[in-house]
mmCIF file of C-alpha atoms in Angstrom:
data_model
loop_
_atom_site.group_PDB
_atom_site.id
_atom_site.type_symbol
_atom_site.label_atom_id
_atom_site.label_comp_id
_atom_site.label_asym_id
_atom_site.label_seq_id
_atom_site.Cartn_x
_atom_site.Cartn_y
_atom_site.Cartn_z
ATOM 1 C CA MET P 1 1.774 17.045 -5.509
ATOM 2 C CA ARG P 2 0.253 17.442 -1.655
ATOM 3 C CA GLU P 3 -3.361 19.278 -3.518
ATOM 4 C CA LYS P 4 -3.219 16.587 -5.862
ATOM 5 C CA ILE P 5 -3.067 14.176 -3.539
ATOM 6 C CA VAL P 6 -5.511 15.343 -1.153
ATOM 7 C CA ALA P 7 -7.789 15.631 -4.183
ATOM 8 C CA ALA P 8 -7.614 12.528 -5.281
ATOM 9 C CA ASN P 9 -8.391 10.699 -1.918
ATOM 10 C CA SER P 10 -11.239 12.745 -1.664
ATOM 11 C CA ASP P 11 -14.991 11.800 -2.097
ATOM 12 C CA LYS P 12 -15.552 14.926 -3.856
ATOM 13 C CA LEU P 13 -13.403 17.885 -5.197
ATOM 14 C CA ILE P 14 -14.783 21.632 -4.924
ATOM 15 C CA ILE P 15 -12.668 23.991 -6.345
ATOM 16 C CA VAL P 16 -14.014 27.930 -5.306
ATOM 17 C CA ALA P 17 -12.271 30.117 -7.306
ATOM 18 C CA ASP P 18 -12.381 34.471 -8.210
ATOM 19 C CA GLY P 19 -14.437 34.752 -11.199
ATOM 20 C CA SER P 20 -11.053 35.872 -13.437
ATOM 21 C CA LYS P 21 -9.418 32.503 -13.250
ATOM 22 C CA ALA P 22 -12.451 30.987 -15.832
ATOM 23 C CA VAL P 23 -11.427 30.884 -19.392
ATOM 24 C CA GLN P 24 -12.513 28.997 -22.859
ATOM 25 C CA LYS P 25 -9.014 27.397 -22.905
ATOM 26 C CA LEU P 26 -6.236 26.921 -20.292
ATOM 27 C CA GLY P 27 -2.974 28.473 -21.212
ATOM 28 C CA LYS P 28 -3.550 31.786 -19.693
ATOM 29 C CA PHE P 29 -2.354 31.467 -16.803
ATOM 30 C CA PRO P 30 1.323 29.778 -16.404
ATOM 31 C CA LEU P 31 1.119 25.935 -15.623
ATOM 32 C CA PRO P 32 2.873 24.625 -12.616
ATOM 33 C CA VAL P 33 5.967 21.827 -12.984
ATOM 34 C CA GLU P 34 6.636 19.785 -9.833
ATOM 35 C CA VAL P 35 10.510 18.907 -10.299
ATOM 36 C CA VAL P 36 12.893 17.127 -8.133
ATOM 37 C CA PRO P 37 16.129 18.884 -7.405
ATOM 38 C CA PHE P 38 18.570 16.693 -9.206
ATOM 39 C CA ALA P 39 19.568 17.585 -12.614
ATOM 40 C CA SER P 40 16.730 20.118 -12.979
ATOM 41 C CA GLU P 41 18.268 21.958 -15.720
ATOM 42 C CA TRP P 42 17.156 18.208 -17.716
ATOM 43 C CA THR P 43 13.747 18.377 -16.372
ATOM 44 C CA LEU P 44 13.423 22.295 -17.711
ATOM 45 C CA GLN P 45 15.102 21.116 -21.038
ATOM 46 C CA ALA P 46 12.706 18.805 -21.488
ATOM 47 C CA LEU P 47 9.913 20.628 -20.731
ATOM 48 C CA GLU P 48 11.188 23.031 -23.449
ATOM 49 C CA LYS P 49 10.963 20.128 -26.025
ATOM 50 C CA LEU P 50 7.285 19.386 -25.170
ATOM 51 C CA GLY P 51 6.686 23.355 -26.328
ATOM 52 C CA CYS P 52 6.110 24.647 -22.544
ATOM 53 C CA GLN P 53 8.217 27.872 -21.720
ATOM 54 C CA PRO P 54 9.399 27.205 -18.284
ATOM 55 C CA GLN P 55 10.587 29.181 -15.876
ATOM 56 C CA TRP P 56 11.492 28.892 -12.586
ATOM 57 C CA ARG P 57 9.454 29.657 -9.363
ATOM 58 C CA MET P 58 12.075 32.344 -7.550
ATOM 59 C CA ASP P 59 11.706 33.672 -3.951
ATOM 60 C CA GLY P 60 13.885 36.511 -4.296
ATOM 61 C CA GLN P 61 16.970 35.491 -5.589
ATOM 62 C CA GLN P 62 16.672 31.345 -4.818
ATOM 63 C CA ARG P 63 14.660 29.283 -6.750
ATOM 64 C CA TYR P 64 11.293 28.441 -4.820
ATOM 65 C CA LEU P 65 11.051 25.289 -3.191
ATOM 66 C CA THR P 66 8.289 23.794 -1.989
ATOM 67 C CA ASP P 67 6.959 21.664 0.995
ATOM 68 C CA ASN P 68 8.986 18.383 -0.210
ATOM 69 C CA GLY P 69 12.416 20.636 -1.546
ATOM 70 C CA ASN P 70 11.171 20.019 -4.554
ATOM 71 C CA LEU P 71 10.995 23.075 -7.461
ATOM 72 C CA ILE P 72 8.750 24.808 -9.714
ATOM 73 C CA ALA P 73 8.721 25.109 -12.687
ATOM 74 C CA ASP P 74 6.284 27.735 -14.210
ATOM 75 C CA CYS P 75 5.398 26.847 -17.479
ATOM 76 C CA HIS P 76 3.828 29.703 -20.092
ATOM 77 C CA LEU P 77 2.348 27.757 -22.575
ATOM 78 C CA GLU P 78 -0.136 29.543 -25.281
ATOM 79 C CA ALA P 79 -2.995 27.124 -24.871
ATOM 80 C CA ILE P 80 -4.023 23.916 -23.565
ATOM 81 C CA ASP P 81 -6.011 22.171 -25.940
ATOM 82 C CA HIS P 82 -6.116 18.537 -24.606
ATOM 83 C CA ALA P 83 -5.016 18.542 -21.211
ATOM 84 C CA ALA P 84 -5.611 15.793 -20.560
ATOM 85 C CA ASP P 85 -2.533 14.404 -22.926
ATOM 86 C CA LEU P 86 -0.447 16.982 -21.355
ATOM 87 C CA ASN P 87 -1.078 16.010 -18.227
ATOM 88 C CA VAL P 88 0.348 11.829 -19.369
ATOM 89 C CA GLN P 89 3.368 13.635 -20.772
ATOM 90 C CA LEU P 90 4.354 15.899 -18.127
ATOM 91 C CA ASN P 91 3.972 13.315 -15.583
ATOM 92 C CA MET P 92 5.769 11.149 -17.834
ATOM 93 C CA LEU P 93 8.951 13.267 -17.773
ATOM 94 C CA PRO P 94 11.878 12.211 -15.583
ATOM 95 C CA GLY P 95 12.782 14.514 -12.875
ATOM 96 C CA VAL P 96 8.641 15.893 -12.830
ATOM 97 C CA VAL P 97 6.992 15.407 -9.910
ATOM 98 C CA ASP P 98 3.163 16.081 -11.195
ATOM 99 C CA ASN P 99 1.576 19.511 -12.468
ATOM 100 C CA GLY P 100 -1.029 21.869 -11.568
ATOM 101 C CA LEU P 101 -3.762 19.909 -14.258
ATOM 102 C CA PHE P 102 -6.732 19.085 -12.404
ATOM 103 C CA VAL P 103 -8.022 16.939 -14.960
ATOM 104 C CA ASP P 104 -11.753 15.232 -14.487
ATOM 105 C CA MET P 105 -11.084 15.998 -10.690
ATOM 106 C CA ALA P 106 -13.395 18.558 -9.338
ATOM 107 C CA SER P 107 -17.413 17.819 -9.258
ATOM 108 C CA THR P 108 -17.619 21.296 -8.266
ATOM 109 C CA VAL P 109 -16.131 24.789 -9.439
ATOM 110 C CA ILE P 110 -17.436 28.106 -8.037
ATOM 111 C CA LEU P 111 -16.741 30.928 -8.544
ATOM 112 C CA ALA P 112 -16.913 34.778 -6.872
ATOM 113 C CA ASN P 113 -17.570 37.083 -9.675
ATOM 114 C CA ALA P 114 -16.299 41.002 -9.249
ATOM 115 C CA ASP P 115 -19.840 42.021 -9.814
ATOM 116 C CA GLY P 116 -20.711 39.944 -6.270
ATOM 117 C CA SER P 117 -22.442 36.503 -8.175
ATOM 118 C CA ILE P 118 -21.582 33.165 -7.938
ATOM 119 C CA GLU P 119 -21.558 30.585 -10.787
ATOM 120 C CA GLU P 120 -22.012 27.353 -9.535
ATOM 121 C CA LEU P 121 -20.918 24.545 -12.404
ATOM 122 C CA HIS P 122 -21.678 20.973 -11.822
ATOM 123 C CA ARG P 123 -19.633 18.035 -14.188
ATOM 124 C CA SER P 124 -22.374 15.682 -15.206
#
């Protein structure tokens, strides 16, 4: 959530990532969803109904807590075909604070590839 607040209030968002993060379709990696602790199991059930396969992020034997004292549900999806729609659906669930989709926020993505090359992608 904090990263999204900073991104939303920036003039320009530049994402720098390892080239292995580049995918043709979202869903390869778990999607983090920040959830308030109160009635968190109900929120987890709502995520399941959306087709997510959520698992609590763990810190040893305890559920991981964010800097704001919230939980993270890592949602495993086969593919995310409509990221903007999923973003709205997730954020409309009671108990969800925010999610890891940064829909239409980045102006530039810089990828560092394993062969040492750098790729720059700009939104038009």
